[in-house]
Amino acid sequence: MPQGIIAGQELPPADDARRAALLQSVPETDDTTPLAAQLAEDARRRIRLQGAKFDKPAETRIFTIANQKGGVGKTTTTVNIAGALANGGLTVLVIDNDPQGNASTALGVDHHAGVPSTYDVVIEGTPVADVVQECAAIPGLLVVPATIDLSGAEIELVSKVARENRLRNAVESYLSWRAHEGLERIDYVLIDCPPSLGLLTINAFVAAREVMIPIQCEYYALEGLSQLLNNIELIRGHLNPDLHVSTILLTMFDKRTNLAREVADEVREHFPVETLEATIPRSVRISEAPSYGQTVLTYDPGSSGALAYMEAAQEVAERAPRTNHHTNAASAEEDNR
Ligand code: ATP
Ligand code: MG
């Protein structure tokens, strides 16, 4: 494989040389001027990441972004990783599975009451193709919006046939339908979950193969995590043997505080393989972007927050999906296909 500056990316030699020259031109700094050092580092990251293209995965990767704890960055992570993967040339589907509809807001898609949405897919059996919208700002990014209607779904699901499998069946039908229609294959599906373990979240765990857990680098960060892992284990045992935690992302990381560093160290100690190298800084730009119906990637592409999400997405794309511990040799082979 030709080695560009960015692993996994096939840059033409001229581009390679241009990037190298640009990187060289960024002045060296030392610890005496932290602000200048930060600016120089961001400039280098921008040069490395600009225009980076990601390899397509061997098959569609389906992630659930979950953490029962509220406000840890699930939605922010969903929309920005999805946006960065799509900017990297991949076809990405975001399913907003949270009645709050925050992912739909951040991606600027219509989601007022009555708009065809995840509710229709899960409750009425409406095909995904009939409700999906395009994110105008990011080509290649498709969105199934969530409206307030979804808040009733938890209760309505109880009496439905195959109530835990409805989202999985809908996603599988959509992927096959696209193949049949000769449409571009979806490379990534990212499902944003509410901060609870109701039937909506269970549907997402059954539909996905991989779980991405955003962890906020603050006190109590790890509380509730063992409960989440137990729940995933239960789902794996009863409903979806393929499910595994493949990715952990440290969010709202403030490297200046000891606490954030301690939490990060502890998470890495417990999950050395799953935790991404990239961490997401606490950033005003990240928190402002949704109020403009945007991801931080379009709102302020050069900001530290946007760069961090691009780096995280690049790592996700470069990691091959891990085989499940409980799979036998035959299905392990299938996993690697
Ligand atoms: P919920 O559990 O309610 O669904 P969530 O886990 O989806 O929440 P987000 O909505 O992504 O969390 O983030 C919670 C709040 O923190 C939001 O206001 C968001 O804009 C802000 N936020 C998320 N990530 C960052 C960050 N890196 N820096 C600053 N603010 C952030
Ligand atoms: Mg959310």
Coordinates of N, CA and C in Angstrom, one line a residue, residues 80-225:
N80 N -20.6 14.1 14.9 CA -19.3 14.5 14.4 C -18.4 13.4 13.8
I81 N -18.5 12.2 14.4 CA -17.8 11.0 13.8 C -18.4 10.7 12.5
A82 N -19.8 10.7 12.5 CA -20.5 10.5 11.2 C -20.1 11.5 10.1
G83 N -20.1 12.8 10.5 CA -19.7 13.8 9.6 C -18.3 13.7 9.1
A84 N -17.4 13.3 10.0 CA -16.0 13.2 9.6 C -15.8 12.0 8.7
L85 N -16.5 10.9 8.9 CA -16.4 9.7 8.1 C -16.9 10.0 6.7
A86 N -18.1 10.8 6.6 CA -18.6 11.2 5.3 C -17.7 12.1 4.6
N87 N -17.1 13.1 5.3 CA -16.1 14.0 4.7 C -14.9 13.2 4.2
G88 N -14.7 12.1 4.8 CA -13.6 11.2 4.3 C -14.0 10.3 3.1
G89 N -15.1 10.6 2.5 CA -15.5 9.9 1.3 C -16.3 8.7 1.5
L90 N -16.8 8.5 2.7 CA -17.6 7.3 3.0 C -19.1 7.6 3.0
T91 N -20.0 6.6 2.8 CA -21.4 6.8 2.9 C -21.9 6.4 4.3
V92 N -22.5 7.3 5.0 CA -22.8 7.1 6.4 C -24.3 7.4 6.7
L93 N -24.9 6.5 7.5 CA -26.3 6.7 7.9 C -26.3 6.9 9.4
V94 N -26.9 8.0 9.8 CA -27.1 8.3 11.3 C -28.6 8.0 11.5
I95 N -28.9 7.2 12.6 CA -30.2 6.9 13.0 C -30.4 7.6 14.3
D96 N -31.3 8.6 14.4 CA -31.5 9.3 15.6 C -32.6 8.5 16.3
N97 N -32.1 7.9 17.4 CA -33.0 6.9 18.2 C -33.4 7.5 19.5
D98 N -33.3 8.8 19.6 CA -33.5 9.5 20.9 C -34.7 10.5 20.7
P99 N -35.8 10.4 21.5 CA -36.9 11.3 21.3 C -36.5 12.8 21.4
Q100 N -35.4 13.1 22.1 CA -34.9 14.5 22.2 C -34.6 15.0 20.8
G101 N -34.2 14.2 19.9 CA -34.0 14.6 18.5 C -32.7 15.5 18.4
N102 N -31.8 15.4 19.3 CA -30.6 16.3 19.2 C -29.7 16.0 18.0
A103 N -29.6 14.8 17.6 CA -28.7 14.5 16.5 C -29.4 15.1 15.2
S104 N -30.7 15.0 15.1 CA -31.4 15.6 14.0 C -31.2 17.1 13.9
T105 N -31.2 17.7 15.1 CA -31.0 19.2 15.2 C -29.6 19.5 14.7
A106 N -28.6 18.8 15.2 CA -27.2 19.1 14.9 C -26.9 18.8 13.4
L107 N -27.7 17.9 12.8 CA -27.4 17.6 11.4 C -28.3 18.5 10.5
G108 N -29.1 19.3 11.1 CA -29.9 20.3 10.3 C -31.0 19.7 9.5
V109 N -31.5 18.5 9.9 CA -32.6 17.9 9.2 C -34.0 18.2 9.8
D110 N -35.0 18.3 9.0 CA -36.3 18.6 9.5 C -36.8 17.5 10.4
H111 N -37.2 17.9 11.6 CA -37.8 16.9 12.5 C -38.9 17.4 13.4
H112 N -39.7 18.2 12.9 CA -40.9 18.6 13.7 C -41.9 17.5 13.7
A113 N -42.8 17.6 14.7 CA -43.8 16.5 14.9 C -44.5 16.2 13.5
G114 N -44.6 14.9 13.3 CA -45.3 14.5 12.1 C -44.4 14.2 10.9
V115 N -43.1 14.6 10.9 CA -42.2 14.3 9.9 C -41.9 12.8 10.0
P116 N -41.9 12.1 8.8 CA -41.6 10.6 8.9 C -40.2 10.4 9.5
S117 N -40.2 9.5 10.5 CA -39.0 9.4 11.4 C -38.7 8.0 11.9
T118 N -37.8 7.9 12.8 CA -37.5 6.6 13.5 C -38.8 6.0 14.1
Y119 N -39.7 6.9 14.6 CA -40.9 6.4 15.1 C -41.7 5.5 14.1
D120 N -41.8 6.0 12.9 CA -42.5 5.3 11.8 C -41.8 4.0 11.5
V121 N -40.5 4.0 11.5 CA -39.7 2.8 11.2 C -40.0 1.7 12.3
V122 N -39.8 2.1 13.5 CA -39.9 1.2 14.6 C -41.3 0.7 14.9
I123 N -42.2 1.6 14.9 CA -43.6 1.3 15.3 C -44.5 0.9 14.1
E124 N -44.4 1.6 13.0 CA -45.3 1.3 11.9 C -44.7 0.4 10.9
G125 N -43.4 0.1 11.0 CA -42.7 -0.7 10.0 C -42.5 0.0 8.7
T126 N -42.5 1.3 8.7 CA -42.2 2.1 7.4 C -40.7 1.8 7.0
P127 N -40.5 1.6 5.7 CA -39.1 1.4 5.3 C -38.2 2.6 5.6
V128 N -37.0 2.3 5.9 CA -36.0 3.4 6.2 C -35.9 4.4 5.0
A129 N -36.0 3.8 3.8 CA -35.9 4.6 2.5 C -36.9 5.7 2.5
D130 N -38.1 5.4 3.1 CA -39.2 6.4 3.0 C -39.0 7.5 4.0
V131 N -38.1 7.4 5.0 CA -38.0 8.5 6.0 C -36.6 9.1 6.0
V132 N -35.7 8.6 5.3 CA -34.3 9.1 5.4 C -34.2 10.4 4.7
Q133 N -33.4 11.3 5.3 CA -33.1 12.6 4.7 C -31.6 12.8 4.5
E134 N -31.3 13.7 3.6 CA -29.8 14.0 3.4 C -29.4 15.1 4.2
C135 N -28.2 15.1 4.8 CA -27.7 16.2 5.5 C -27.1 17.2 4.4
A136 N -27.7 18.3 4.3 CA -27.4 19.2 3.2 C -25.9 19.7 3.2
A137 N -25.4 19.8 4.4 CA -24.0 20.4 4.6 C -22.9 19.4 4.3
I138 N -23.3 18.1 4.4 CA -22.2 17.1 4.3 C -22.7 16.0 3.3
P139 N -22.1 16.0 2.1 CA -22.5 15.0 1.1 C -22.1 13.6 1.6
G140 N -23.0 12.6 1.3 CA -22.7 11.2 1.8 C -23.2 10.9 3.1
L141 N -23.9 11.9 3.8 CA -24.4 11.7 5.1 C -25.9 11.7 5.1
L142 N -26.5 10.5 5.5 CA -27.9 10.3 5.5 C -28.4 10.3 6.9
V143 N -29.6 10.7 7.1 CA -30.1 10.8 8.5 C -31.6 10.3 8.6
V144 N -31.8 9.4 9.5 CA -33.2 9.1 9.9 C -33.5 10.0 11.1
P145 N -34.4 10.9 11.0 CA -34.6 11.9 12.1 C -35.5 11.3 13.2
A146 N -35.4 11.9 14.4 CA -36.3 11.6 15.5 C -37.1 12.8 15.8
T147 N -38.4 12.5 15.9 CA -39.3 13.6 16.3 C -39.9 13.3 17.7
I148 N -40.6 14.2 18.2 CA -41.2 14.0 19.6 C -42.1 12.8 19.6
D149 N -42.6 12.3 18.4 CA -43.4 11.1 18.4 C -42.7 9.9 19.0
L150 N -41.4 9.9 19.0 CA -40.6 8.8 19.4 C -40.8 8.6 21.0
S151 N -41.2 9.7 21.6 CA -41.3 9.6 23.1 C -42.4 8.6 23.5
G152 N -43.3 8.3 22.7 CA -44.4 7.3 23.0 C -43.9 5.9 22.6
A153 N -42.9 5.8 21.9 CA -42.5 4.5 21.3 C -42.1 3.4 22.4
E154 N -41.5 3.9 23.4 CA -41.1 2.9 24.5 C -42.3 2.1 24.9
I155 N -43.5 2.8 25.1 CA -44.7 2.1 25.6 C -45.3 1.3 24.5
E156 N -45.4 1.9 23.3 CA -46.0 1.3 22.2 C -45.3 0.0 21.8
L157 N -43.9 0.0 21.9 CA -43.1 -1.1 21.5 C -43.5 -2.4 22.3
V158 N -43.9 -2.2 23.6 CA -44.1 -3.3 24.5 C -45.0 -4.4 23.9
S159 N -46.1 -3.9 23.2 CA -47.1 -4.8 22.7 C -46.8 -5.3 21.2
K160 N -45.7 -4.8 20.7 CA -45.4 -5.2 19.3 C -44.7 -6.6 19.2
V161 N -45.0 -7.2 18.0 CA -44.3 -8.5 17.7 C -42.8 -8.2 17.5
A162 N -42.0 -9.1 18.0 CA -40.5 -9.0 17.8 C -40.1 -7.6 18.2
R163 N -40.5 -7.2 19.4 CA -40.3 -5.8 19.8 C -38.8 -5.4 19.9
E164 N -37.9 -6.3 20.1 CA -36.5 -6.0 20.3 C -35.8 -6.0 18.9
N165 N -36.4 -6.5 17.9 CA -35.7 -6.7 16.6 C -36.2 -5.7 15.5
R166 N -37.0 -4.8 15.9 CA -37.7 -4.0 14.8 C -36.7 -3.1 14.1
L167 N -35.8 -2.5 14.8 CA -34.8 -1.6 14.2 C -33.8 -2.4 13.3
R168 N -33.4 -3.6 13.9 CA -32.5 -4.4 13.1 C -33.1 -4.9 11.8
N169 N -34.3 -5.3 11.8 CA -35.0 -5.7 10.6 C -35.1 -4.6 9.6
A170 N -35.4 -3.4 10.1 CA -35.5 -2.2 9.2 C -34.2 -1.9 8.6
V171 N -33.1 -1.9 9.4 CA -31.8 -1.6 8.8 C -31.3 -2.6 7.8
E172 N -31.5 -3.9 8.2 CA -31.1 -5.0 7.3 C -31.9 -4.8 5.9
S173 N -33.2 -4.6 6.0 CA -34.0 -4.4 4.8 C -33.5 -3.3 3.9
Y174 N -33.1 -2.2 4.6 CA -32.7 -1.0 3.9 C -31.3 -1.3 3.2
L175 N -30.4 -1.9 3.9 CA -29.1 -2.2 3.3 C -29.3 -3.1 2.0
S176 N -30.2 -4.1 2.2 CA -30.4 -5.0 1.0 C -31.1 -4.3 -0.1
W177 N -32.1 -3.4 0.3 CA -32.8 -2.6 -0.8 C -31.8 -1.8 -1.6
R178 N -30.9 -1.1 -0.9 CA -29.9 -0.3 -1.6 C -29.1 -1.1 -2.5
A179 N -28.7 -2.3 -2.1 CA -27.8 -3.2 -2.9 C -28.7 -3.5 -4.2
H180 N -29.9 -3.9 -3.9 CA -30.8 -4.3 -5.0 C -31.0 -3.1 -6.0
E181 N -31.1 -1.9 -5.5 CA -31.3 -0.8 -6.4 C -30.0 -0.3 -7.0
G182 N -28.9 -0.9 -6.7 CA -27.6 -0.5 -7.2 C -27.2 0.9 -6.6
L183 N -27.6 1.2 -5.4 CA -27.2 2.4 -4.8 C -25.9 2.2 -4.0
E184 N -25.1 3.2 -3.8 CA -23.9 3.2 -3.0 C -24.1 2.4 -1.7
R185 N -23.2 1.5 -1.4 CA -23.3 0.8 -0.1 C -23.1 1.7 1.1
I186 N -23.9 1.6 2.1 CA -23.6 2.3 3.3 C -22.4 1.7 4.0
D187 N -21.4 2.6 4.3 CA -20.2 2.1 5.0 C -20.4 2.0 6.5
Y188 N -21.0 3.0 7.1 CA -21.2 3.1 8.5 C -22.6 3.5 8.9
V189 N -23.2 2.8 9.8 CA -24.4 3.2 10.4 C -24.1 3.5 11.9
L190 N -24.5 4.7 12.3 CA -24.3 5.2 13.7 C -25.7 5.5 14.3
I191 N -26.0 4.8 15.4 CA -27.3 4.9 16.1 C -27.1 5.7 17.4
D192 N -27.7 6.9 17.4 CA -27.6 7.7 18.7 C -28.7 7.3 19.6
C193 N -28.3 7.0 20.9 CA -29.3 6.4 21.8 C -29.6 7.4 22.9
P194 N -30.8 7.3 23.5 CA -31.2 8.1 24.7 C -30.4 7.6 25.9
P195 N -30.3 8.4 27.0 CA -29.6 8.0 28.2 C -30.4 7.1 29.1
S196 N -30.8 5.9 28.6 CA -31.6 5.0 29.4 C -31.5 3.6 28.7
L197 N -31.9 2.6 29.4 CA -31.9 1.3 28.8 C -33.3 0.8 28.6
G198 N -34.1 1.5 27.8 CA -35.4 1.0 27.5 C -35.4 0.2 26.2
L199 N -36.6 0.0 25.7 CA -36.7 -0.8 24.5 C -36.1 -0.1 23.2
L200 N -36.0 1.2 23.2 CA -35.4 1.9 22.1 C -33.9 1.6 22.1
T201 N -33.3 1.7 23.2 CA -31.8 1.4 23.3 C -31.6 -0.1 23.0
I202 N -32.5 -1.0 23.5 CA -32.3 -2.4 23.3 C -32.4 -2.7 21.8
N203 N -33.3 -2.0 21.1 CA -33.4 -2.1 19.6 C -32.1 -1.7 19.0
A204 N -31.5 -0.7 19.5 CA -30.2 -0.2 18.9 C -29.1 -1.3 19.1
F205 N -29.1 -1.9 20.4 CA -28.1 -2.9 20.7 C -28.3 -4.2 19.8
V206 N -29.5 -4.4 19.5 CA -29.8 -5.6 18.6 C -29.5 -5.3 17.2
A207 N -29.6 -4.1 16.8 CA -29.4 -3.7 15.4 C -27.9 -3.6 15.1
A208 N -27.1 -3.3 16.1 CA -25.7 -3.0 15.9 C -24.8 -4.3 16.1
R209 N -23.6 -4.1 15.7 CA -22.6 -5.1 16.0 C -21.5 -4.6 16.9
E210 N -21.3 -3.3 16.8 CA -20.3 -2.6 17.7 C -20.9 -1.5 18.6
V211 N -20.4 -1.4 19.8 CA -20.8 -0.3 20.7 C -19.7 0.6 20.8
M212 N -20.0 1.9 20.7 CA -19.1 3.0 21.0 C -19.6 3.7 22.2
I213 N -18.7 3.7 23.2 CA -19.1 4.4 24.5 C -18.3 5.7 24.7
P214 N -19.0 6.8 24.6 CA -18.3 8.1 25.0 C -18.2 8.2 26.5
I215 N -17.0 8.5 27.0 CA -16.9 8.7 28.5 C -16.4 10.1 28.7
Q216 N -17.2 10.8 29.6 CA -16.8 12.1 29.9 C -15.7 12.1 31.0
C217 N -14.6 12.8 30.8 CA -13.5 12.7 31.7 C -13.8 13.5 33.0
E218 N -14.7 13.1 33.8 CA -15.0 13.8 35.0 C -15.3 12.7 36.1
Y219 N -15.4 13.2 37.4 CA -15.6 12.4 38.5 C -17.0 11.6 38.2
Y220 N -17.1 10.4 38.7 CA -18.2 9.6 38.5 C -18.3 9.0 37.1
A221 N -17.3 9.3 36.2 CA -17.3 8.9 34.8 C -17.5 7.4 34.7
L222 N -16.9 6.6 35.6 CA -16.9 5.2 35.5 C -18.1 4.6 36.2
E223 N -18.8 5.4 37.0 CA -19.9 4.9 37.7 C -21.0 4.6 36.6
G224 N -21.6 3.4 36.7 CA -22.7 3.1 35.8 C -22.1 2.4 34.6
L225 N -20.8 2.4 34.4 CA -20.2 1.8 33.3 C -20.3 0.2 33.4

